[in-house]
């Protein structure tokens, strides 16, 4: 009797215990202008990522000016350089080339469909709607939706059998609704217009049938990035994207991980970086130890292919020659991320 009871209660305990699932994590980096770099520098950046076991490169569809971070990149016009709805495929063609190159290094692209810095400073959306108007006007919504549809299904990659980006899941990890939507307007405006993120995600999802091409919320400032609206099943954001330059992970990541798991969604730290200067090495290690302990994937901001000019927002690491000690530090933790076996989110179908 006692034996039978034990068997029965053991079975009951087993039945009540949720299946514990655990996964690898991964790391990657950002370069918003890599598509404009000379090919030898693009390949050197990709090689440095591959050597660090990095899997994802985050980049933007936006116009870039020559000499970003004092690199040797040239000018690259935005998809809509002059007027809304007048598409210039130059940047899309450059990203077509980049995704083929990245694939050779086992790396996929996370593509942001636009950038808040461009919106803030120039271009037809800036001129027509202004920043707040871009997020609140129905006309802007319509026009931005057309941009998204053109990018994902109108344009074709001539290097890949003229396939549209919506079908290139072997090359494209996913799409961000925009880089840091509404971050310039402050947290109250952002929280008042979270629908913009979900509606943009809906427009992307309406164009992309493959659920393994993930949709990202684009990031905001640290904990503000994590909004419960994004965990709703009505909001087609798959991955809530966090940007954190404040090292505040311990304050919000445990709760954010629980919320994401409960919703069947995922988290990524899509941007973080350590400022150049004294204490950088310790700060790099501290952040990456934390991120790997939580098992949340992370993308460093950012790798560059020239001597760091130490301009403003000085988070860059030069990967040319792979001799920079900070590159080596990031590399070690990136390899450790991919080697994890207890991470909370399963990205394997998309990597
Ligand atoms: C920028 O690049 C040029 C050309 O390589 C170099 O001569 C100059 O010193 C760089 N500037 C800074 C601030 O690093």
mmCIF file of N, CA and C in Angstrom, residues 32-38 41 64-76 305-306:
data_model
loop_
_atom_site.group_PDB
_atom_site.id
_atom_site.type_symbol
_atom_site.label_atom_id
_atom_site.label_comp_id
_atom_site.label_asym_id
_atom_site.label_seq_id
_atom_site.Cartn_x
_atom_site.Cartn_y
_atom_site.Cartn_z
ATOM 1 N N UNK A 32 24.674 50.173 -38.344
ATOM 2 C CA UNK A 32 23.565 50.754 -39.105
ATOM 3 C C UNK A 32 23.989 51.137 -40.515
ATOM 4 N N UNK A 33 25.313 51.211 -40.778
ATOM 5 C CA UNK A 33 25.758 51.644 -42.111
ATOM 6 C C UNK A 33 26.600 50.597 -42.831
ATOM 7 N N UNK A 34 26.598 49.363 -42.360
ATOM 8 C CA UNK A 34 27.477 48.345 -42.959
ATOM 9 C C UNK A 34 27.226 48.176 -44.456
ATOM 10 N N UNK A 35 25.972 48.317 -44.891
ATOM 11 C CA UNK A 35 25.691 48.120 -46.319
ATOM 12 C C UNK A 35 26.403 49.153 -47.184
ATOM 13 N N UNK A 36 26.818 50.274 -46.586
ATOM 14 C CA UNK A 36 27.489 51.332 -47.339
ATOM 15 C C UNK A 36 29.012 51.226 -47.282
ATOM 16 N N UNK A 37 29.540 50.279 -46.519
ATOM 17 C CA UNK A 37 31.002 50.134 -46.409
ATOM 18 C C UNK A 37 31.564 49.456 -47.662
ATOM 19 N N UNK A 38 32.850 49.695 -47.960
ATOM 20 C CA UNK A 38 33.497 48.922 -49.016
ATOM 21 C C UNK A 38 33.441 47.421 -48.676
ATOM 22 N N UNK A 41 35.693 45.753 -46.070
ATOM 23 C CA UNK A 41 35.381 46.076 -44.667
ATOM 24 C C UNK A 41 34.117 45.360 -44.196
ATOM 25 N N UNK A 64 22.322 56.924 -45.301
ATOM 26 C CA UNK A 64 23.501 57.212 -44.473
ATOM 27 C C UNK A 64 24.432 58.136 -45.234
ATOM 28 N N UNK A 65 25.097 59.002 -44.494
ATOM 29 C CA UNK A 65 26.061 59.920 -45.099
ATOM 30 C C UNK A 65 27.443 59.294 -45.043
ATOM 31 N N UNK A 66 28.286 59.710 -45.977
ATOM 32 C CA UNK A 66 29.655 59.216 -46.023
ATOM 33 C C UNK A 66 30.373 59.506 -44.707
ATOM 34 N N UNK A 67 31.292 58.613 -44.339
ATOM 35 C CA UNK A 67 32.168 58.871 -43.201
ATOM 36 C C UNK A 67 31.513 58.662 -41.846
ATOM 37 N N UNK A 68 30.519 57.781 -41.752
ATOM 38 C CA UNK A 68 29.915 57.499 -40.447
ATOM 39 C C UNK A 68 30.983 56.963 -39.503
ATOM 40 N N UNK A 69 31.036 57.492 -38.316
ATOM 41 C CA UNK A 69 32.055 57.094 -37.327
ATOM 42 C C UNK A 69 33.453 57.127 -37.938
ATOM 43 N N UNK A 70 33.643 58.046 -38.872
ATOM 44 C CA UNK A 70 34.931 58.244 -39.555
ATOM 45 C C UNK A 70 35.354 57.027 -40.382
ATOM 46 N N UNK A 71 34.393 56.203 -40.759
ATOM 47 C CA UNK A 71 34.723 55.054 -41.611
ATOM 48 C C UNK A 71 34.804 55.509 -43.057
ATOM 49 N N UNK A 72 35.105 54.565 -43.943
ATOM 50 C CA UNK A 72 35.210 54.910 -45.357
ATOM 51 C C UNK A 72 33.925 54.587 -46.118
ATOM 52 N N UNK A 73 32.792 54.529 -45.411
ATOM 53 C CA UNK A 73 31.537 54.306 -46.145
ATOM 54 C C UNK A 73 31.190 55.514 -47.012
ATOM 55 N N UNK A 74 30.488 55.212 -48.115
ATOM 56 C CA UNK A 74 29.991 56.278 -48.975
ATOM 57 C C UNK A 74 28.570 56.660 -48.609
ATOM 58 N N UNK A 75 28.016 57.636 -49.343
ATOM 59 C CA UNK A 75 26.611 58.009 -49.174
ATOM 60 C C UNK A 75 25.726 56.875 -49.670
ATOM 61 N N UNK A 76 24.630 56.660 -48.976
ATOM 62 C CA UNK A 76 23.631 55.706 -49.445
ATOM 63 C C UNK A 76 22.270 56.364 -49.205
ATOM 64 N N UNK A 305 34.930 49.364 -38.439
ATOM 65 C CA UNK A 305 36.028 48.815 -39.230
ATOM 66 C C UNK A 305 37.122 49.852 -39.451
ATOM 67 N N UNK A 306 37.326 50.708 -38.464
ATOM 68 C CA UNK A 306 38.391 51.719 -38.546
ATOM 69 C C UNK A 306 38.743 52.117 -37.112
#
